Short mmCIF file of C-alpha atoms and ligand atoms in Angstrom, two decimals:
data_model
loop_
_atom_site.label_atom_id
_atom_site.label_comp_id
_atom_site.label_asym_id
_atom_site.label_seq_id
_atom_site.Cartn_x
_atom_site.Cartn_y
_atom_site.Cartn_z
CA MET G 1 -56.80 92.55 119.90
CA ASP G 2 -58.01 96.10 120.77
CA ASP G 3 -61.73 96.72 120.96
CA LYS G 4 -61.95 98.60 117.77
CA THR G 5 -60.54 95.43 115.81
CA LEU G 6 -62.82 92.85 114.29
CA VAL G 7 -61.21 89.56 113.40
CA CYS G 8 -63.35 87.45 111.26
CA ASP G 9 -62.65 84.52 108.26
CA VAL G 10 -64.76 86.51 105.52
CA PHE G 11 -64.72 90.23 105.42
CA ILE G 12 -67.28 91.32 102.96
CA VAL G 13 -67.48 94.54 101.42
CA GLY G 14 -71.27 95.81 100.07
CA GLY G 15 -74.42 94.45 101.57
CA GLY G 16 -76.33 94.45 97.73
CA PRO G 17 -77.35 90.74 96.73
CA ALA G 18 -73.61 89.44 95.59
CA GLY G 19 -72.92 90.36 99.27
CA LEU G 20 -75.96 88.84 101.01
CA SER G 21 -75.81 85.71 99.00
CA VAL G 22 -72.05 84.92 100.24
CA ALA G 23 -73.21 85.71 103.40
CA ALA G 24 -75.90 83.39 103.07
CA THR G 25 -74.01 80.38 101.59
CA LEU G 26 -70.78 80.40 103.64
CA PRO G 27 -70.68 77.15 106.02
CA ASP G 28 -72.14 77.85 109.23
CA ASP G 29 -68.83 77.99 111.69
CA VAL G 30 -67.21 80.30 108.96
CA SER G 31 -67.22 83.82 110.68
CA CYS G 32 -68.22 87.00 108.56
CA VAL G 33 -68.30 90.62 108.38
CA ILE G 34 -70.28 92.44 106.13
CA VAL G 35 -70.00 96.54 105.86
CA HIS G 36 -72.84 98.12 104.06
CA GLN G 37 -71.83 101.66 103.40
CA ASP G 38 -76.28 102.28 103.19
CA ARG G 39 -78.48 102.75 106.27
CA GLU G 40 -80.30 100.13 105.29
CA ILE G 41 -80.33 96.62 103.36
CA GLY G 42 -82.72 96.96 100.50
CA LEU G 43 -82.77 100.79 100.01
CA PRO G 44 -81.85 102.87 98.39
CA VAL G 45 -83.36 100.48 95.14
CA ARG G 46 -80.87 100.02 92.47
CA THR G 47 -82.30 97.71 90.18
CA SER G 48 -85.67 97.51 88.47
CA GLY G 49 -86.11 93.96 89.69
CA ALA G 50 -87.02 92.07 86.58
CA SER G 51 -85.98 88.60 86.73
CA TRP G 52 -86.99 84.86 85.47
CA LEU G 53 -89.10 82.63 87.30
CA GLN G 54 -86.92 79.71 86.95
CA ASP G 55 -84.10 81.41 88.71
CA ALA G 56 -86.40 82.79 91.43
CA GLU G 57 -87.41 79.45 91.64
CA ARG G 58 -83.81 77.60 91.77
CA LEU G 59 -82.75 80.45 94.77
CA GLY G 60 -85.80 79.23 97.06
CA ILE G 61 -87.05 82.86 96.54
CA PRO G 62 -90.76 82.57 98.12
CA GLU G 63 -93.38 83.83 95.84
CA HIS G 64 -94.63 86.86 97.50
CA LEU G 65 -91.59 88.81 96.39
CA PHE G 66 -91.70 88.42 93.26
CA LYS G 67 -94.70 89.16 90.28
CA ARG G 68 -95.18 86.99 87.02
CA ILE G 69 -95.30 88.37 83.60
CA GLY G 70 -97.30 86.78 81.30
CA THR G 71 -96.76 89.08 77.78
CA SER G 72 -93.58 90.85 76.83
CA GLU G 73 -93.32 93.14 73.76
CA VAL G 74 -90.22 94.95 71.80
CA PHE G 75 -90.22 98.08 70.22
CA SER G 76 -88.00 99.68 68.21
CA ASP G 77 -88.42 102.98 66.37
CA LYS G 78 -90.63 101.83 63.54
CA GLU G 79 -91.05 97.80 64.56
CA GLN G 80 -92.62 96.13 67.33
CA ALA G 81 -93.18 92.53 68.16
CA VAL G 82 -94.75 90.07 70.74
CA ILE G 83 -92.09 87.79 72.30
CA ALA G 84 -93.12 84.35 72.82
CA MET G 85 -91.19 83.54 75.84
CA GLY G 86 -92.04 79.86 75.82
CA ASP G 87 -91.03 78.33 79.00
CA GLU G 88 -89.02 81.16 80.19
CA VAL G 89 -91.09 82.89 82.78
CA PRO G 90 -90.21 86.68 83.49
CA VAL G 91 -91.01 88.07 87.36
CA ILE G 92 -90.50 91.47 88.41
CA LEU G 93 -88.15 91.09 92.14
CA ASP G 94 -90.33 93.25 95.36
CA THR G 95 -86.12 94.41 95.51
CA PRO G 96 -85.80 95.78 98.72
CA ARG G 97 -88.11 92.84 100.67
CA LEU G 98 -85.95 90.34 98.68
CA TYR G 99 -82.83 92.26 99.81
CA GLN G 100 -84.36 91.96 103.68
CA TRP G 101 -85.04 88.47 103.30
CA LEU G 102 -81.55 87.65 102.10
CA ALA G 103 -79.86 89.34 104.86
CA ARG G 104 -82.50 86.68 107.46
CA GLN G 105 -80.95 84.01 105.18
CA SER G 106 -77.45 84.72 107.27
CA ASP G 107 -78.97 85.50 110.67
CA HIS G 108 -78.39 82.46 111.97
CA LYS G 109 -74.66 82.27 111.37
CA ASP G 110 -71.55 83.89 112.68
CA ARG G 111 -72.25 86.62 111.02
CA ARG G 112 -71.96 90.75 111.90
CA LEU G 113 -73.45 93.12 109.21
CA LEU G 114 -72.34 97.02 109.85
CA LEU G 115 -74.44 99.39 108.13
CA ALA G 116 -74.01 102.88 107.30
CA THR G 117 -70.29 101.82 107.34
CA LYS G 118 -67.96 102.53 104.75
CA PHE G 119 -64.87 100.22 104.12
CA MET G 120 -62.14 102.62 103.29
CA SER G 121 -58.64 100.82 102.65
CA ILE G 122 -56.89 97.74 102.69
CA THR G 123 -53.42 96.09 103.24
CA GLN G 124 -52.02 92.83 103.32
CA ARG G 125 -50.01 91.78 106.72
CA ALA G 126 -46.66 89.93 107.12
CA ASP G 127 -49.16 86.79 108.38
CA GLY G 128 -51.17 86.79 104.77
CA ARG G 129 -54.46 87.84 106.17
CA TYR G 130 -55.99 91.53 105.47
CA GLU G 131 -56.45 94.35 107.20
CA SER G 132 -59.42 97.23 106.29
CA ILE G 133 -59.84 100.56 107.63
CA ILE G 134 -63.58 100.82 108.08
CA ARG G 135 -65.90 104.09 109.20
CA GLY G 136 -69.25 104.34 110.47
CA ARG G 137 -71.54 106.25 111.68
CA ASN G 138 -72.90 104.39 114.22
CA THR G 139 -69.88 101.68 115.18
CA HIS G 140 -66.76 102.09 117.17
CA TRP G 141 -65.13 99.21 115.07
CA GLU G 142 -62.10 100.70 112.60
CA ARG G 143 -60.79 97.84 111.45
CA VAL G 144 -61.51 94.38 110.18
CA ILE G 145 -58.76 91.62 109.83
CA ALA G 146 -59.76 88.86 107.99
CA THR G 147 -58.45 85.62 105.74
CA HIS G 148 -60.35 85.99 103.09
CA VAL G 149 -62.18 89.45 101.71
CA VAL G 150 -64.85 89.75 98.90
CA ASP G 151 -65.60 92.72 96.99
CA ALA G 152 -69.21 93.09 96.57
CA SER G 153 -69.64 96.67 96.14
CA GLY G 154 -70.91 96.63 92.59
CA TRP G 155 -69.93 99.09 90.30
CA HIS G 156 -67.57 100.56 92.58
CA PHE G 157 -64.69 97.97 92.81
CA ALA G 158 -63.94 99.58 96.11
CA VAL G 159 -61.44 96.51 97.57
CA LEU G 160 -60.32 95.45 94.00
CA GLU G 161 -59.21 98.99 93.42
CA ALA G 162 -57.70 99.81 96.51
CA LEU G 163 -55.55 96.43 95.90
CA GLY G 164 -54.40 97.82 92.97
CA LEU G 165 -56.19 94.79 91.07
CA ALA G 166 -58.25 96.13 88.63
CA ALA G 167 -59.47 99.61 88.52
CA LYS G 168 -63.39 101.26 88.50
CA PRO G 169 -65.30 100.57 84.87
CA GLU G 170 -64.53 103.37 82.02
CA ARG G 171 -68.12 102.36 80.83
CA LEU G 172 -70.97 102.20 83.22
CA ALA G 173 -74.35 101.60 82.68
CA VAL G 174 -76.68 104.54 84.08
CA GLY G 175 -80.30 104.45 84.77
CA THR G 176 -83.33 105.85 86.32
CA GLU G 177 -86.98 104.98 87.08
CA TYR G 178 -90.35 106.31 87.67
CA GLU G 179 -93.41 105.08 88.93
CA TYR G 180 -97.08 105.56 88.78
CA PRO G 181 -100.54 104.55 89.45
CA ILE G 182 -101.25 101.54 87.79
CA GLY G 183 -104.39 102.61 86.57
CA ASP G 184 -105.98 100.98 83.06
CA ASN G 185 -102.40 99.39 82.11
CA ASP G 186 -101.61 95.90 81.54
CA THR G 187 -100.75 94.26 84.88
CA ASP G 188 -99.53 91.34 83.21
CA ARG G 189 -97.04 92.76 80.16
CA VAL G 190 -93.47 94.09 80.55
CA ILE G 191 -91.97 96.35 77.34
CA ALA G 192 -88.69 97.19 76.07
CA PHE G 193 -87.75 100.04 73.56
CA PHE G 194 -84.95 100.30 71.60
CA GLY G 195 -83.43 102.88 69.08
CA THR G 196 -83.18 106.68 69.45
CA ARG G 197 -85.42 107.14 72.80
CA ALA G 198 -82.59 105.08 74.71
CA PRO G 199 -79.25 105.68 72.54
CA ALA G 200 -76.53 103.00 73.96
CA GLY G 201 -79.04 101.13 76.10
CA TYR G 202 -82.75 100.28 76.76
CA GLY G 203 -86.05 101.40 78.08
CA TRP G 204 -88.83 99.49 79.77
CA ALA G 205 -91.85 99.13 81.61
CA PHE G 206 -93.52 96.78 83.43
CA PRO G 207 -96.12 96.42 86.51
CA THR G 208 -94.98 95.58 89.92
CA ALA G 209 -96.66 93.66 93.00
CA GLN G 210 -97.23 96.88 94.68
CA ASP G 211 -99.87 98.28 91.93
CA THR G 212 -98.00 100.82 90.14
CA LEU G 213 -96.00 101.34 87.07
CA ARG G 214 -92.74 101.08 86.47
CA ILE G 215 -90.94 103.01 83.72
CA GLY G 216 -87.32 103.42 83.19
CA VAL G 217 -84.17 104.07 80.97
CA GLY G 218 -81.04 102.97 81.11
CA ILE G 219 -78.05 103.91 78.52
CA ILE G 220 -74.30 102.90 78.66
CA GLN G 221 -71.88 106.00 79.68
CA PRO G 222 -69.77 107.41 77.87
CA ASP G 223 -71.27 105.18 74.51
CA THR G 224 -73.63 108.07 74.90
CA ASP G 225 -73.39 111.40 76.36
CA LYS G 226 -76.96 111.78 77.09
CA SER G 227 -78.38 111.60 80.42
CA PRO G 228 -80.89 108.58 81.53
CA ARG G 229 -83.36 111.50 83.54
CA ASP G 230 -83.79 113.46 80.43
CA LEU G 231 -84.25 110.29 77.71
CA LEU G 232 -87.06 108.87 80.38
CA ASP G 233 -88.73 113.06 81.04
CA ALA G 234 -89.06 113.27 77.09
CA VAL G 235 -90.41 109.33 76.55
CA VAL G 236 -93.13 110.05 79.38
CA GLY G 237 -93.74 113.48 77.98
CA ASP G 238 -94.09 111.80 74.59
CA ALA G 239 -98.29 110.98 74.56
CA ARG G 240 -97.96 109.68 71.18
CA PHE G 241 -94.95 107.43 71.68
CA LEU G 242 -96.65 106.13 75.10
CA LYS G 243 -99.89 104.92 72.87
CA ARG G 244 -97.75 103.36 70.35
CA LEU G 245 -96.37 101.49 73.56
CA GLY G 246 -100.20 100.97 75.10
CA LEU G 247 -99.06 103.09 78.32
CA THR G 248 -101.08 105.48 80.11
CA LEU G 249 -99.33 107.46 82.66
CA ALA G 250 -102.19 108.54 85.52
CA GLY G 251 -101.07 111.07 88.76
CA ALA G 252 -97.81 111.84 89.33
CA PRO G 253 -94.74 110.45 89.37
CA ILE G 254 -92.67 108.91 92.36
CA VAL G 255 -88.97 108.71 91.63
CA HIS G 256 -87.99 105.31 92.40
CA SER G 257 -84.43 105.18 91.78
CA GLY G 258 -82.36 108.57 91.57
CA ILE G 259 -79.25 107.67 88.61
CA LEU G 260 -78.02 104.58 89.05
CA PRO G 261 -74.89 102.68 88.02
CA SER G 262 -74.04 99.65 87.17
CA VAL G 263 -71.28 97.59 85.83
CA ALA G 264 -71.88 97.21 81.43
CA TYR G 265 -70.30 94.36 79.62
CA ASP G 266 -68.08 95.12 77.03
CA ASP G 267 -69.38 93.52 73.93
CA ARG G 268 -73.07 92.46 74.42
CA LEU G 269 -76.53 94.36 75.86
CA VAL G 270 -77.43 92.49 78.53
CA PHE G 271 -81.21 93.01 80.12
CA GLY G 272 -80.42 93.87 84.15
CA ASN G 273 -77.60 95.50 83.29
CA VAL G 274 -78.55 98.24 80.63
C1 FAD V 301 -81.33 101.70 86.34
C2 FAD V 301 -80.54 99.83 86.32
C3 FAD V 301 -81.72 99.27 86.72
C4 FAD V 301 -81.48 97.67 86.63
N1 FAD V 301 -82.29 96.72 86.55
C5 FAD V 301 -82.19 95.25 86.56
C6 FAD V 301 -83.23 94.38 86.86
O1 FAD V 301 -84.12 94.31 86.35
N2 FAD V 301 -82.52 92.77 86.66
C7 FAD V 301 -81.75 92.93 86.90
O2 FAD V 301 -80.77 91.68 87.32
N3 FAD V 301 -80.45 93.65 87.29
C8 FAD V 301 -80.42 95.00 87.12
N4 FAD V 301 -79.57 95.75 87.46
C9 FAD V 301 -78.30 95.87 87.43
C10 FAD V 301 -78.67 95.01 88.89
O3 FAD V 301 -78.79 96.70 89.33
C11 FAD V 301 -76.91 94.67 89.32
O4 FAD V 301 -76.74 93.75 88.88
C12 FAD V 301 -76.89 94.42 91.22
O5 FAD V 301 -77.13 95.50 91.86
C13 FAD V 301 -74.89 94.04 91.44
O6 FAD V 301 -75.61 93.84 92.58
P1 FAD V 301 -74.30 93.66 93.36
O7 FAD V 301 -74.51 92.99 94.96
O8 FAD V 301 -72.72 92.82 92.80
O9 FAD V 301 -73.57 95.34 93.55
P2 FAD V 301 -74.88 96.52 93.93
O10 FAD V 301 -76.42 96.48 94.29
O11 FAD V 301 -74.40 97.61 93.36
O12 FAD V 301 -74.32 96.33 95.77
C14 FAD V 301 -73.30 96.59 96.14
C15 FAD V 301 -73.62 97.53 97.66
O13 FAD V 301 -72.26 97.79 98.00
C16 FAD V 301 -72.06 99.19 98.91
N5 FAD V 301 -70.91 99.55 98.85
C17 FAD V 301 -69.95 100.12 97.39
N6 FAD V 301 -69.30 100.17 98.01
C18 FAD V 301 -68.97 100.33 99.08
C19 FAD V 301 -67.80 100.72 100.34
N7 FAD V 301 -67.14 101.24 100.15
N8 FAD V 301 -68.44 100.40 101.38
C20 FAD V 301 -69.03 99.75 101.90
N9 FAD V 301 -70.88 99.49 100.84
C21 FAD V 301 -70.55 99.53 99.89
C22 FAD V 301 -73.09 99.66 97.69
O14 FAD V 301 -73.60 100.91 98.77
C23 FAD V 301 -74.64 99.06 97.22
O15 FAD V 301 -75.22 98.84 98.10
C24 FAD V 301 -79.82 97.24 86.80
C25 FAD V 301 -79.49 98.36 87.11
C26 FAD V 301 -79.27 99.24 87.08
C27 FAD V 301 -78.05 100.66 87.32
#
């Protein structure tokens, strides 16, 4: 092989939670290459980080990487309810650190992680293996030949689309979030709001482990043509609505995430996927 071609058992496209989890669970003697188009693992942030304690514990995620939440409340345009969660304890993940922790779970394996490197195209060779073209700012590698390829590119469907196996989804969940200093807000409460404030989706607010209040809106496009940023700006600018939600926004907002797409489910509104 030339010095521009990597050969491995498993080629993973995308260093988000899916790709990193695959790498972490491969047997130690299986060689793997991950390409991740972002410069860092975990940044930019692509998720709010709401999850469940049972899942965090089942996956062995250390306690310092999430915050437990005690109270859950839901608001519609006219009604509101406190949801009794029973044994289901919501948690807010510290996503950048969690993903970095996830990446470390395969550090000891025969794994090469190429950051700022993009999967471009793929063909199947006569010997059955897959040959992919990659491009990176800081790497001289140009090709990866692998027996198995994992498309962990999220909503991009990068490999599946390149192989003609699936098209990019037409419906995407799109959201955005701001963060404020926690101030007087409850440090133990998560809220979700539905209705005209977040058509074809929902909004949320919760405290984070970093002493901030994170508030966001996510919608499904093209089910609505509204922009999540406009909807969120309307919410944070509406003092009456914020009072009804029991929120105080103190200080200047920090944009926690840009406009973030995610795969939308066809027939369900799923928490976490807008
Ligand atoms: C606003 C918003 C809020 C959300 N909140 C929650 C939540 O609270 N809880 C929850 O459980 N889920 C939440 N989600 C959903 C969650 O973000 C996704 O389910 C999750 O990120 C999917 O993980 P993934 O690894 O499959 O894809 P991604 O996280 O999208 O990771 C894929 C990675 O692949 C990289 N990539 C893509 N194409 C290429 C390429 N050609 N070459 C190299 N790299 C490539 C991308 O840069 C990306 O980093 C939210 C989504 C949005 C949009």
